[in-house]
Short mmCIF file of C-alpha atoms in Angstrom, two decimals:
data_model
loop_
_atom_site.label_atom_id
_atom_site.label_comp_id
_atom_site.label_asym_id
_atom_site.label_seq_id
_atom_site.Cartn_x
_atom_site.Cartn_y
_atom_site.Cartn_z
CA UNK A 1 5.28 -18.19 -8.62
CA UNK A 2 6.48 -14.59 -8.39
CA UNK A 3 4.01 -11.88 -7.50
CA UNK A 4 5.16 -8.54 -9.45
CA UNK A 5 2.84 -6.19 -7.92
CA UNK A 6 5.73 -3.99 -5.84
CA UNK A 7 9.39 -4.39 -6.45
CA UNK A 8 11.66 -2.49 -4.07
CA UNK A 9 15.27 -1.52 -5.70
CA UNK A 10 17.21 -0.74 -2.88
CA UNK A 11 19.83 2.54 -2.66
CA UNK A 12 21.13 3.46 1.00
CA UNK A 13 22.37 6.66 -0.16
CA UNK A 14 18.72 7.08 -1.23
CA UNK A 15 17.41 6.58 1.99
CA UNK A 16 18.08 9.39 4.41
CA UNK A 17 19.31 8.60 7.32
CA UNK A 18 17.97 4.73 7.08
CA UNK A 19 19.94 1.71 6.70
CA UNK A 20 18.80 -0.17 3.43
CA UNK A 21 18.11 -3.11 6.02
CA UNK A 22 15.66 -0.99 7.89
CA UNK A 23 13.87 -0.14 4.28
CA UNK A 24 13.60 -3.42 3.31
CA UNK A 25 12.35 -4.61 6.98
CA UNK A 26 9.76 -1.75 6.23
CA UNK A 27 8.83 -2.80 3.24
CA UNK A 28 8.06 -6.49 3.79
CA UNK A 29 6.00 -5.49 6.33
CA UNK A 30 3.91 -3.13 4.04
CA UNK A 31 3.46 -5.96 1.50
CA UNK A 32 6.32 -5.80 -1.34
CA UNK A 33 7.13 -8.55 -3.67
CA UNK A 34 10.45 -7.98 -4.73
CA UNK A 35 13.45 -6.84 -3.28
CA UNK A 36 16.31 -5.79 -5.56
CA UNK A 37 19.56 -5.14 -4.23
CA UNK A 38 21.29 -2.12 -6.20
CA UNK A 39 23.69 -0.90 -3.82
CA UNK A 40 25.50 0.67 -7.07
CA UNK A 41 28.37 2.91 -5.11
CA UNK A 42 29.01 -0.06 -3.19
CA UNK A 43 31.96 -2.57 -3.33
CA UNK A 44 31.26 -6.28 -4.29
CA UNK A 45 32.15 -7.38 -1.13
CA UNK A 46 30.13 -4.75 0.85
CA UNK A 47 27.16 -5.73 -1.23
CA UNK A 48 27.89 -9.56 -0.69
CA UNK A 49 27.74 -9.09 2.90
CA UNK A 50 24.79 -7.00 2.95
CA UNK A 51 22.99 -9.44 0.31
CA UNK A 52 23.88 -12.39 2.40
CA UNK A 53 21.61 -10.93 5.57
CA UNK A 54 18.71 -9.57 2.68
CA UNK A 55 18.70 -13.34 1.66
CA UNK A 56 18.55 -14.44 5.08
CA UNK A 57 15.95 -12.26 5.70
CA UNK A 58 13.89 -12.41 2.01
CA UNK A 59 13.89 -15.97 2.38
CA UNK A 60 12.45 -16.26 5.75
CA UNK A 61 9.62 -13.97 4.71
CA UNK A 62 8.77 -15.83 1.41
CA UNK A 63 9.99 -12.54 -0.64
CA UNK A 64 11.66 -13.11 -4.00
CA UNK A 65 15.28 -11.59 -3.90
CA UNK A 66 17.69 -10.72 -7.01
CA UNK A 67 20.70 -9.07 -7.42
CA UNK A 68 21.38 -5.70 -10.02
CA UNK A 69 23.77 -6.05 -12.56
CA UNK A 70 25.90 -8.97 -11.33
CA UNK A 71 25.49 -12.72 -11.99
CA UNK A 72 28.63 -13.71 -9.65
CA UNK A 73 27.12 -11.77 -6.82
CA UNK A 74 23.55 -13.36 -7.30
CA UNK A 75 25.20 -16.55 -7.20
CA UNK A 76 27.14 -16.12 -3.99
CA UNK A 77 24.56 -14.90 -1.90
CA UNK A 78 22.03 -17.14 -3.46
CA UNK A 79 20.02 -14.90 -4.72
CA UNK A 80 16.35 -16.00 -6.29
CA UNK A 81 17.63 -13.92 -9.35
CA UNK A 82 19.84 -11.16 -11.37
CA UNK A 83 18.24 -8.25 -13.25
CA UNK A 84 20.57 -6.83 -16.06
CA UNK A 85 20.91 -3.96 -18.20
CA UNK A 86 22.49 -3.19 -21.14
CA UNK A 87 26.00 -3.69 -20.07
CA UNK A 88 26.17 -6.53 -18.01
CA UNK A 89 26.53 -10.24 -19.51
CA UNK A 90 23.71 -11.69 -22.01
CA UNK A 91 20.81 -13.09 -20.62
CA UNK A 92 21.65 -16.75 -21.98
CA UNK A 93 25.14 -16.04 -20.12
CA UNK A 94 23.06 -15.24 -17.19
CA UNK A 95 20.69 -18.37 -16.99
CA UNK A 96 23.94 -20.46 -17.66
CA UNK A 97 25.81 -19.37 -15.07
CA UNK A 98 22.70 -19.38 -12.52
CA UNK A 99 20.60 -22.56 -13.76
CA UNK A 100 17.32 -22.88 -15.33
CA UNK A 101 15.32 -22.62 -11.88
CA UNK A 102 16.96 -18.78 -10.99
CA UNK A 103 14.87 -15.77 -12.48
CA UNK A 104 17.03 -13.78 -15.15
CA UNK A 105 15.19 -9.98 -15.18
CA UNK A 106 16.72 -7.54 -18.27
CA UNK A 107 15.89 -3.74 -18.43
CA UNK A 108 14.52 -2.56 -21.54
CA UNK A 109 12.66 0.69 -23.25
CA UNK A 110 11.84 -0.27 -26.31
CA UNK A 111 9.31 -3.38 -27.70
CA UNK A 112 12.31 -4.40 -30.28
CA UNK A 113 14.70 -5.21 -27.63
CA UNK A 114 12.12 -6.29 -25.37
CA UNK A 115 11.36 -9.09 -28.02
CA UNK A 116 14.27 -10.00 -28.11
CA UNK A 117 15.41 -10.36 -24.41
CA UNK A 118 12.41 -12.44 -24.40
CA UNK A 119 14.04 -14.74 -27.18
CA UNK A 120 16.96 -15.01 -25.52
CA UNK A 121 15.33 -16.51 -21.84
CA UNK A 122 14.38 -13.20 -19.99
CA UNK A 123 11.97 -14.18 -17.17
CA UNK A 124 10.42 -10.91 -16.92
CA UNK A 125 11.37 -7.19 -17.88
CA UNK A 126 11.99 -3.60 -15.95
CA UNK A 127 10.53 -1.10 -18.54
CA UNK A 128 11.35 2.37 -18.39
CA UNK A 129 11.93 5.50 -17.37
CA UNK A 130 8.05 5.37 -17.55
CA UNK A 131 8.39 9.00 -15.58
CA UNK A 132 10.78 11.84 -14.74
CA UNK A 133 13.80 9.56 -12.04
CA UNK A 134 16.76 11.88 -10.46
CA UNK A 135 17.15 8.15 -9.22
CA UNK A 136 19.00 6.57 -12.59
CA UNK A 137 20.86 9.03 -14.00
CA UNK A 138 22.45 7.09 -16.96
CA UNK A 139 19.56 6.48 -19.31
CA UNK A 140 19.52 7.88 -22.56
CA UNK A 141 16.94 10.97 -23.28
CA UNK A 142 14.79 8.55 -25.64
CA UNK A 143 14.83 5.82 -22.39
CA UNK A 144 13.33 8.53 -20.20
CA UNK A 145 9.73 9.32 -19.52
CA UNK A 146 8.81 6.80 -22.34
CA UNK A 147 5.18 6.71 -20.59
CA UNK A 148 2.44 4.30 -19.35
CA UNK A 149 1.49 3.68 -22.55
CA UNK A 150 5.37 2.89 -24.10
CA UNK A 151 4.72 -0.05 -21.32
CA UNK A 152 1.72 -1.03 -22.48
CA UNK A 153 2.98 -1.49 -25.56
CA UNK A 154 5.40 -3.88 -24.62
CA UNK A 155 3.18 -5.99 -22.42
CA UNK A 156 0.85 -6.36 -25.61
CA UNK A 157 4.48 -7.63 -27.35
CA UNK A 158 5.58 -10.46 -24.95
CA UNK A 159 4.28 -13.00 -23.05
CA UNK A 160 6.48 -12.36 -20.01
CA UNK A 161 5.79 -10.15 -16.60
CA UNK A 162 6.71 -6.45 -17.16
CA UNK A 163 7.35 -3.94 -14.25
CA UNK A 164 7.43 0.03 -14.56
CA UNK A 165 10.27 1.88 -13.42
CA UNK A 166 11.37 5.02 -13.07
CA UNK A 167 9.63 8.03 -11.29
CA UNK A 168 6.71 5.96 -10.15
CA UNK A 169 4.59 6.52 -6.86
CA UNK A 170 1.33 5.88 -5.34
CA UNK A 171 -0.16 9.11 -7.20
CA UNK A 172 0.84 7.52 -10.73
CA UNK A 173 1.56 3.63 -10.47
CA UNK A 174 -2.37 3.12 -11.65
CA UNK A 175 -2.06 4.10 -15.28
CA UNK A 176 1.46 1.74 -15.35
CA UNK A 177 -0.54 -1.17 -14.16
CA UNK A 178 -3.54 -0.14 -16.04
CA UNK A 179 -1.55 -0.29 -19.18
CA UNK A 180 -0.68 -3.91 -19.13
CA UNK A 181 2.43 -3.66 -16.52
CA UNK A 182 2.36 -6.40 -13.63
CA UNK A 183 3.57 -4.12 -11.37
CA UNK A 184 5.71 -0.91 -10.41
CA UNK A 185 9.39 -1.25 -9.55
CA UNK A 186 10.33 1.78 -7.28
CA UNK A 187 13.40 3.52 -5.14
CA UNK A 188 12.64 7.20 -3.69
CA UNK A 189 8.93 6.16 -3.47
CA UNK A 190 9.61 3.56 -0.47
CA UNK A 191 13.57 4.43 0.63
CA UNK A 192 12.51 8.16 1.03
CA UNK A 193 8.86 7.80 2.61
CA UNK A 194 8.09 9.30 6.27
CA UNK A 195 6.99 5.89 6.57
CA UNK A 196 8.34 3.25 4.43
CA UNK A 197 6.41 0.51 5.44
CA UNK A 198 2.82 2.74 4.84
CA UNK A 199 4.42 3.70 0.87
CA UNK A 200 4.68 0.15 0.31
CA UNK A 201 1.27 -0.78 1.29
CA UNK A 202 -0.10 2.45 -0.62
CA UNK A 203 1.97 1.64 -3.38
CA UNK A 204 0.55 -2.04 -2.70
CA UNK A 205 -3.33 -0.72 -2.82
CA UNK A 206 -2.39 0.98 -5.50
CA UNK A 207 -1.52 -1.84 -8.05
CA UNK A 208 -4.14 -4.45 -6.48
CA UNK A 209 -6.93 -1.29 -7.15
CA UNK A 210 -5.28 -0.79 -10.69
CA UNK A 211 -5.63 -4.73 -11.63
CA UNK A 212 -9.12 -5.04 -10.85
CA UNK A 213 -10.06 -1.68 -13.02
#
């Protein structure tokens, strides 16, 4: 069973000088859950060889590991997973083409479509832009800073894990949780750190701290 509490979405070009490897290396060792790999001005077959060694190395460290946007991708690299937005297939397209055992994540900002991703065999959701994100730069102004307690709202609405996204650290990933999320999906927050491995174990603290409140 999946443990939500910190989901890593990786980005190289968000990463300084690191390799998105490196960051994810990092970040298992500081305690993250998830690993996402975004990769979104990469090629498909850049990302398929660099999601082939985060499998590799995701599996062998009992880390769940899906692939943004595309179900082909997730597939080949045999991925746990896919996590979709708005314009990539349907979720019921999703679980077809990956099987009933594979985790099928959809983005949403809204309890109305998170209701209904739900219906349609979402395993768990990516709210947001809970805060300000330089990070996703294609969200609508009413998808952006929709707030901790936006989330909360849908967490009261389904009966599936939600994660916060968007603009969320160690200094504000408590109210997120607090509000009913199961954990905090970030970028900048680990692939920036001085120290990647010591953001995901704050960031870690953080939501384990949060839960208990």
């Amino acid at each position: 069973m999946t443990d939500w509490g910190v989901y890593l979405v990786t980005q190289e070009s968000l990463s300084g000088d690191r390799t998105t490897r490196a960051v994810v290396e990092a970040a298992i060792d500081g305690g993250v859950d998830v690993v996402q790999l975004r990769e979104k001005d990469r090629s498909a077959r850049e990302r398929y060889h660099l999601g082939r060694k985060l499998r590799a190395l995701t599996r062998e460290e009992g880390v769940t590991f899906v692939v943004n946007d595309r179900v082909d991708l997730a597939a080949a690299v045999d991925a746990d997973g896919v996590h979709l937005g708005d314009d990539d297939l349907p979720v019921a397209v999703a679980r077809e083409r990956l099987g009933e055992e594979a985790l099928v994540g959809r983005s949403v900002s809204f309890v109305d479509d998170a209701r209904r991703a739900e219906r349609a065999g979402a395993d768990y959701l990516g709210v947001g832009a809970v805060y300000a994100t330089g990070s996703k730069g294609d969200i609508d102004d009413d998808e952006h800073e929709i707030g901790p307690e936006r989330v909360g709202e849908i967490a009261d609405a389904v009966d599936i894990p939600v994660v916060g996204i968007g603009g969320v650290t160690a200094d504000n990933a408590a109210p997120v949780v607090e509000a009913g999320a199961d954990g905090v999906a970030v970028i900048t927050a680990v692939t920036r750190a001085d120290d990647p491995e010591a953001a995901t174990r704050d960031l870690a603290e953080t939501v384990a701290d949060a839960r208990e409140d």
